[in-house]
mmCIF file of C-alpha atoms in Angstrom:
data_model
loop_
_atom_site.group_PDB
_atom_site.id
_atom_site.type_symbol
_atom_site.label_atom_id
_atom_site.label_comp_id
_atom_site.label_asym_id
_atom_site.label_seq_id
_atom_site.Cartn_x
_atom_site.Cartn_y
_atom_site.Cartn_z
ATOM 1 C CA UNK A 1 84.718 119.883 18.833
ATOM 2 C CA UNK A 2 87.770 118.230 17.269
ATOM 3 C CA UNK A 3 90.254 120.599 18.902
ATOM 4 C CA UNK A 4 88.730 120.163 22.205
ATOM 5 C CA UNK A 5 89.310 116.387 21.904
ATOM 6 C CA UNK A 6 92.957 116.939 20.795
ATOM 7 C CA UNK A 7 93.576 119.486 23.833
ATOM 8 C CA UNK A 8 91.851 117.238 26.384
ATOM 9 C CA UNK A 9 92.662 113.504 25.100
ATOM 10 C CA UNK A 10 89.323 112.659 23.286
ATOM 11 C CA UNK A 11 89.212 109.636 21.092
ATOM 12 C CA UNK A 12 90.581 111.434 18.140
ATOM 13 C CA UNK A 13 93.598 112.454 19.977
ATOM 14 C CA UNK A 14 96.828 110.865 18.549
ATOM 15 C CA UNK A 15 98.185 107.960 20.811
ATOM 16 C CA UNK A 16 100.992 108.690 22.929
ATOM 17 C CA UNK A 17 104.419 107.936 21.270
ATOM 18 C CA UNK A 18 106.392 105.442 23.326
ATOM 19 C CA UNK A 19 109.933 106.578 24.117
ATOM 20 C CA UNK A 20 111.106 103.762 26.238
ATOM 21 C CA UNK A 21 110.999 99.830 26.015
ATOM 22 C CA UNK A 22 107.992 99.733 28.021
ATOM 23 C CA UNK A 23 106.533 96.086 28.669
ATOM 24 C CA UNK A 24 102.727 96.624 28.767
ATOM 25 C CA UNK A 25 101.369 95.349 32.369
ATOM 26 C CA UNK A 26 97.993 93.774 31.811
ATOM 27 C CA UNK A 27 97.666 90.577 33.246
ATOM 28 C CA UNK A 28 97.934 89.505 36.768
ATOM 29 C CA UNK A 29 100.154 86.547 35.769
ATOM 30 C CA UNK A 30 102.783 88.997 34.704
ATOM 31 C CA UNK A 31 103.294 89.866 38.689
ATOM 32 C CA UNK A 32 104.658 86.581 39.268
ATOM 33 C CA UNK A 33 107.101 86.820 36.370
ATOM 34 C CA UNK A 34 108.174 90.361 37.696
ATOM 35 C CA UNK A 35 108.872 88.984 41.141
ATOM 36 C CA UNK A 36 110.852 86.087 39.820
ATOM 37 C CA UNK A 37 112.978 88.097 37.404
ATOM 38 C CA UNK A 38 113.725 90.476 39.839
ATOM 39 C CA UNK A 39 116.142 88.150 41.372
ATOM 40 C CA UNK A 40 118.351 88.762 38.261
ATOM 41 C CA UNK A 41 117.400 92.086 36.897
ATOM 42 C CA UNK A 42 115.775 95.271 38.500
ATOM 43 C CA UNK A 43 112.191 95.280 37.632
ATOM 44 C CA UNK A 44 110.252 98.953 37.347
ATOM 45 C CA UNK A 45 106.695 99.370 37.383
ATOM 46 C CA UNK A 46 105.314 102.756 36.318
ATOM 47 C CA UNK A 47 101.486 103.274 37.229
ATOM 48 C CA UNK A 48 100.090 105.767 34.920
ATOM 49 C CA UNK A 49 96.439 107.225 34.892
ATOM 50 C CA UNK A 50 95.880 107.959 31.340
ATOM 51 C CA UNK A 51 93.107 110.396 32.540
ATOM 52 C CA UNK A 52 95.526 112.577 34.572
ATOM 53 C CA UNK A 53 97.640 115.545 33.170
ATOM 54 C CA UNK A 54 100.086 115.291 36.053
ATOM 55 C CA UNK A 55 100.569 111.650 35.503
ATOM 56 C CA UNK A 56 101.213 112.385 31.610
ATOM 57 C CA UNK A 57 103.663 115.072 32.597
ATOM 58 C CA UNK A 58 105.540 112.834 35.096
ATOM 59 C CA UNK A 59 105.804 110.096 32.470
ATOM 60 C CA UNK A 60 106.812 112.529 29.925
ATOM 61 C CA UNK A 61 109.861 113.829 32.187
ATOM 62 C CA UNK A 62 110.825 110.332 33.248
ATOM 63 C CA UNK A 63 110.809 109.022 29.829
ATOM 64 C CA UNK A 64 113.157 112.214 28.842
ATOM 65 C CA UNK A 65 115.409 111.763 31.591
ATOM 66 C CA UNK A 66 115.824 107.825 31.320
ATOM 67 C CA UNK A 67 119.392 107.068 30.434
ATOM 68 C CA UNK A 68 119.946 103.312 31.241
ATOM 69 C CA UNK A 69 120.512 100.484 28.863
ATOM 70 C CA UNK A 70 117.866 97.814 28.320
ATOM 71 C CA UNK A 71 119.864 95.343 29.937
ATOM 72 C CA UNK A 72 120.139 97.290 33.328
ATOM 73 C CA UNK A 73 116.207 96.863 34.058
ATOM 74 C CA UNK A 74 112.930 95.810 32.663
ATOM 75 C CA UNK A 75 110.353 98.750 32.426
ATOM 76 C CA UNK A 76 106.329 97.924 32.827
ATOM 77 C CA UNK A 77 103.784 100.428 31.888
ATOM 78 C CA UNK A 78 100.389 99.888 33.768
ATOM 79 C CA UNK A 79 97.379 101.713 32.434
ATOM 80 C CA UNK A 80 95.725 101.768 35.879
ATOM 81 C CA UNK A 81 92.335 102.878 34.389
ATOM 82 C CA UNK A 82 92.214 100.047 32.081
ATOM 83 C CA UNK A 83 93.798 97.516 34.513
ATOM 84 C CA UNK A 84 92.369 98.302 37.929
ATOM 85 C CA UNK A 85 92.707 94.867 39.084
ATOM 86 C CA UNK A 86 96.484 94.640 38.375
ATOM 87 C CA UNK A 87 96.987 98.064 39.986
ATOM 88 C CA UNK A 88 95.110 96.755 43.219
ATOM 89 C CA UNK A 89 96.933 93.623 43.255
ATOM 90 C CA UNK A 90 100.147 95.484 43.037
ATOM 91 C CA UNK A 91 99.237 97.382 46.033
ATOM 92 C CA UNK A 92 98.807 94.056 48.011
ATOM 93 C CA UNK A 93 101.423 92.072 46.841
ATOM 94 C CA UNK A 94 104.054 94.536 47.195
ATOM 95 C CA UNK A 95 102.559 96.213 50.458
ATOM 96 C CA UNK A 96 102.552 99.777 48.652
ATOM 97 C CA UNK A 97 99.900 102.072 49.291
ATOM 98 C CA UNK A 98 98.338 102.974 45.748
ATOM 99 C CA UNK A 99 99.295 106.374 44.353
ATOM 100 C CA UNK A 100 98.891 107.762 40.568
ATOM 101 C CA UNK A 101 101.419 108.368 39.129
ATOM 102 C CA UNK A 102 103.631 105.839 41.079
ATOM 103 C CA UNK A 103 106.847 104.081 40.266
ATOM 104 C CA UNK A 104 108.021 100.847 41.983
ATOM 105 C CA UNK A 105 111.562 99.624 41.837
ATOM 106 C CA UNK A 106 111.632 95.899 42.753
ATOM 107 C CA UNK A 107 114.620 93.728 43.442
ATOM 108 C CA UNK A 108 114.680 89.994 44.951
ATOM 109 C CA UNK A 109 110.792 90.035 45.121
ATOM 110 C CA UNK A 110 110.552 93.109 47.094
ATOM 111 C CA UNK A 111 109.859 96.859 46.481
ATOM 112 C CA UNK A 112 113.264 98.474 47.294
ATOM 113 C CA UNK A 113 112.020 101.978 46.373
ATOM 114 C CA UNK A 114 108.930 103.579 45.463
ATOM 115 C CA UNK A 115 107.633 107.288 44.892
ATOM 116 C CA UNK A 116 104.615 109.275 43.439
ATOM 117 C CA UNK A 117 103.913 112.346 41.416
ATOM 118 C CA UNK A 118 106.969 114.526 40.980
ATOM 119 C CA UNK A 119 109.295 112.785 43.264
ATOM 120 C CA UNK A 120 109.417 109.689 40.946
ATOM 121 C CA UNK A 121 111.760 111.774 38.761
ATOM 122 C CA UNK A 122 114.076 112.615 41.874
ATOM 123 C CA UNK A 123 114.360 108.563 42.599
ATOM 124 C CA UNK A 124 118.026 107.859 41.880
ATOM 125 C CA UNK A 125 117.513 104.556 39.780
ATOM 126 C CA UNK A 126 121.243 103.856 39.476
ATOM 127 C CA UNK A 127 121.259 102.564 43.241
ATOM 128 C CA UNK A 128 119.229 99.950 42.197
ATOM 129 C CA UNK A 129 120.957 98.243 38.874
#
Protein backbone atom coordinates (compact mmCIF):
# COMPACT_ATOMS: atom_id res chain seq x y z
CA UNK A 1 0.00 0.00 0.00
CA UNK A 2 2.99 2.33 0.50
CA UNK A 3 3.64 2.65 -3.23
CA UNK A 4 0.01 3.65 -3.87
CA UNK A 5 0.23 6.35 -1.21
CA UNK A 6 3.36 7.72 -2.86
CA UNK A 7 1.73 7.72 -6.29
CA UNK A 8 -1.61 9.15 -5.20
CA UNK A 9 -0.41 11.51 -2.47
CA UNK A 10 -1.31 9.61 0.67
CA UNK A 11 -0.06 10.64 4.09
CA UNK A 12 3.26 8.79 3.57
CA UNK A 13 4.10 10.86 0.49
CA UNK A 14 6.88 13.41 0.92
CA UNK A 15 5.78 17.02 1.25
CA UNK A 16 5.97 19.06 -1.96
CA UNK A 17 9.19 21.05 -2.11
CA UNK A 18 8.64 24.79 -2.13
CA UNK A 19 10.43 26.41 -5.04
CA UNK A 20 9.32 30.02 -4.61
CA UNK A 21 9.11 32.37 -1.63
CA UNK A 22 5.44 31.55 -1.03
CA UNK A 23 3.67 33.19 1.88
CA UNK A 24 1.07 30.78 3.23
CA UNK A 25 -2.39 32.33 3.06
CA UNK A 26 -4.34 30.77 5.89
CA UNK A 27 -6.08 33.59 7.76
CA UNK A 28 -8.84 35.97 6.72
CA UNK A 29 -6.96 38.89 8.29
CA UNK A 30 -4.21 38.47 5.69
CA UNK A 31 -6.63 39.61 2.98
CA UNK A 32 -6.77 43.13 4.40
CA UNK A 33 -2.96 43.21 4.44
CA UNK A 34 -2.84 42.00 0.83
CA UNK A 35 -5.22 44.75 -0.29
CA UNK A 36 -3.25 47.39 1.60
CA UNK A 37 0.18 46.20 0.40
CA UNK A 38 -1.07 46.04 -3.20
CA UNK A 39 -0.89 49.84 -3.38
CA UNK A 40 2.90 49.67 -3.30
CA UNK A 41 3.71 46.16 -4.52
CA UNK A 42 1.90 43.66 -6.74
CA UNK A 43 0.31 40.85 -4.74
CA UNK A 44 -0.31 37.44 -6.31
CA UNK A 45 -2.54 34.71 -4.87
CA UNK A 46 -2.26 31.14 -6.14
CA UNK A 47 -5.32 29.11 -5.12
CA UNK A 48 -4.31 25.45 -5.14
CA UNK A 49 -6.25 22.25 -4.59
CA UNK A 50 -3.94 19.77 -2.89
CA UNK A 51 -6.22 16.94 -4.10
CA UNK A 52 -6.01 17.80 -7.79
CA UNK A 53 -3.32 16.54 -10.14
CA UNK A 54 -4.02 19.33 -12.64
CA UNK A 55 -3.58 21.93 -9.91
CA UNK A 56 -0.25 20.37 -8.89
CA UNK A 57 0.91 20.28 -12.53
CA UNK A 58 -0.02 23.96 -13.09
CA UNK A 59 1.71 24.97 -9.83
CA UNK A 60 4.88 23.12 -10.80
CA UNK A 61 4.89 24.76 -14.23
CA UNK A 62 4.28 28.20 -12.69
CA UNK A 63 7.18 27.70 -10.29
CA UNK A 64 9.46 26.47 -13.04
CA UNK A 65 8.67 29.43 -15.32
CA UNK A 66 8.68 32.14 -12.63
CA UNK A 67 11.62 34.48 -13.15
CA UNK A 68 10.88 37.58 -11.09
CA UNK A 69 12.74 38.84 -8.06
CA UNK A 70 11.16 38.94 -4.61
CA UNK A 71 10.97 42.72 -4.67
CA UNK A 72 8.74 42.63 -7.78
CA UNK A 73 5.75 40.95 -6.18
CA UNK A 74 4.61 38.97 -3.17
CA UNK A 75 3.37 35.44 -3.75
CA UNK A 76 0.65 33.94 -1.59
CA UNK A 77 -0.16 30.25 -1.62
CA UNK A 78 -3.64 29.15 -0.57
CA UNK A 79 -4.42 25.51 0.14
CA UNK A 80 -8.09 25.92 -0.64
CA UNK A 81 -9.03 22.51 0.75
CA UNK A 82 -7.66 23.35 4.21
CA UNK A 83 -8.77 27.00 4.14
CA UNK A 84 -12.08 26.96 2.28
CA UNK A 85 -13.33 30.02 4.20
CA UNK A 86 -10.38 32.08 2.96
CA UNK A 87 -11.01 30.90 -0.60
CA UNK A 88 -14.70 31.83 -0.41
CA UNK A 89 -13.89 35.25 1.06
CA UNK A 90 -11.39 35.91 -1.76
CA UNK A 91 -14.14 35.26 -4.30
CA UNK A 92 -16.50 37.67 -2.57
CA UNK A 93 -13.94 40.35 -1.68
CA UNK A 94 -12.37 40.54 -5.14
CA UNK A 95 -15.53 39.66 -7.13
CA UNK A 96 -13.86 36.76 -8.96
CA UNK A 97 -15.66 33.46 -9.53
CA UNK A 98 -13.86 30.63 -7.73
CA UNK A 99 -11.75 28.30 -9.85
CA UNK A 100 -9.08 25.77 -8.98
CA UNK A 101 -6.28 26.21 -9.61
CA UNK A 102 -6.52 29.97 -9.92
CA UNK A 103 -4.10 32.89 -9.96
CA UNK A 104 -5.13 36.41 -8.96
CA UNK A 105 -2.98 39.50 -9.53
CA UNK A 106 -3.87 42.36 -7.18
CA UNK A 107 -2.84 46.01 -7.52
CA UNK A 108 -4.30 49.00 -5.71
CA UNK A 109 -6.80 46.82 -3.90
CA UNK A 110 -8.36 45.25 -6.98
CA UNK A 111 -7.79 42.20 -9.13
CA UNK A 112 -6.17 43.41 -12.35
CA UNK A 113 -5.76 39.93 -13.84
CA UNK A 114 -6.79 36.40 -13.04
CA UNK A 115 -6.94 33.07 -14.75
CA UNK A 116 -7.33 29.42 -14.00
CA UNK A 117 -6.03 26.02 -14.99
CA UNK A 118 -3.46 25.99 -17.81
CA UNK A 119 -4.16 29.63 -18.70
CA UNK A 120 -2.38 30.64 -15.47
CA UNK A 121 0.94 30.03 -17.14
CA UNK A 122 -0.05 32.20 -20.09
CA UNK A 123 -0.49 35.32 -17.93
CA UNK A 124 2.24 37.89 -18.59
CA UNK A 125 3.00 38.96 -15.02
CA UNK A 126 5.58 41.50 -16.21
CA UNK A 127 2.66 43.80 -17.12
CA UNK A 128 1.75 44.11 -13.46
CA UNK A 129 5.07 44.88 -11.78
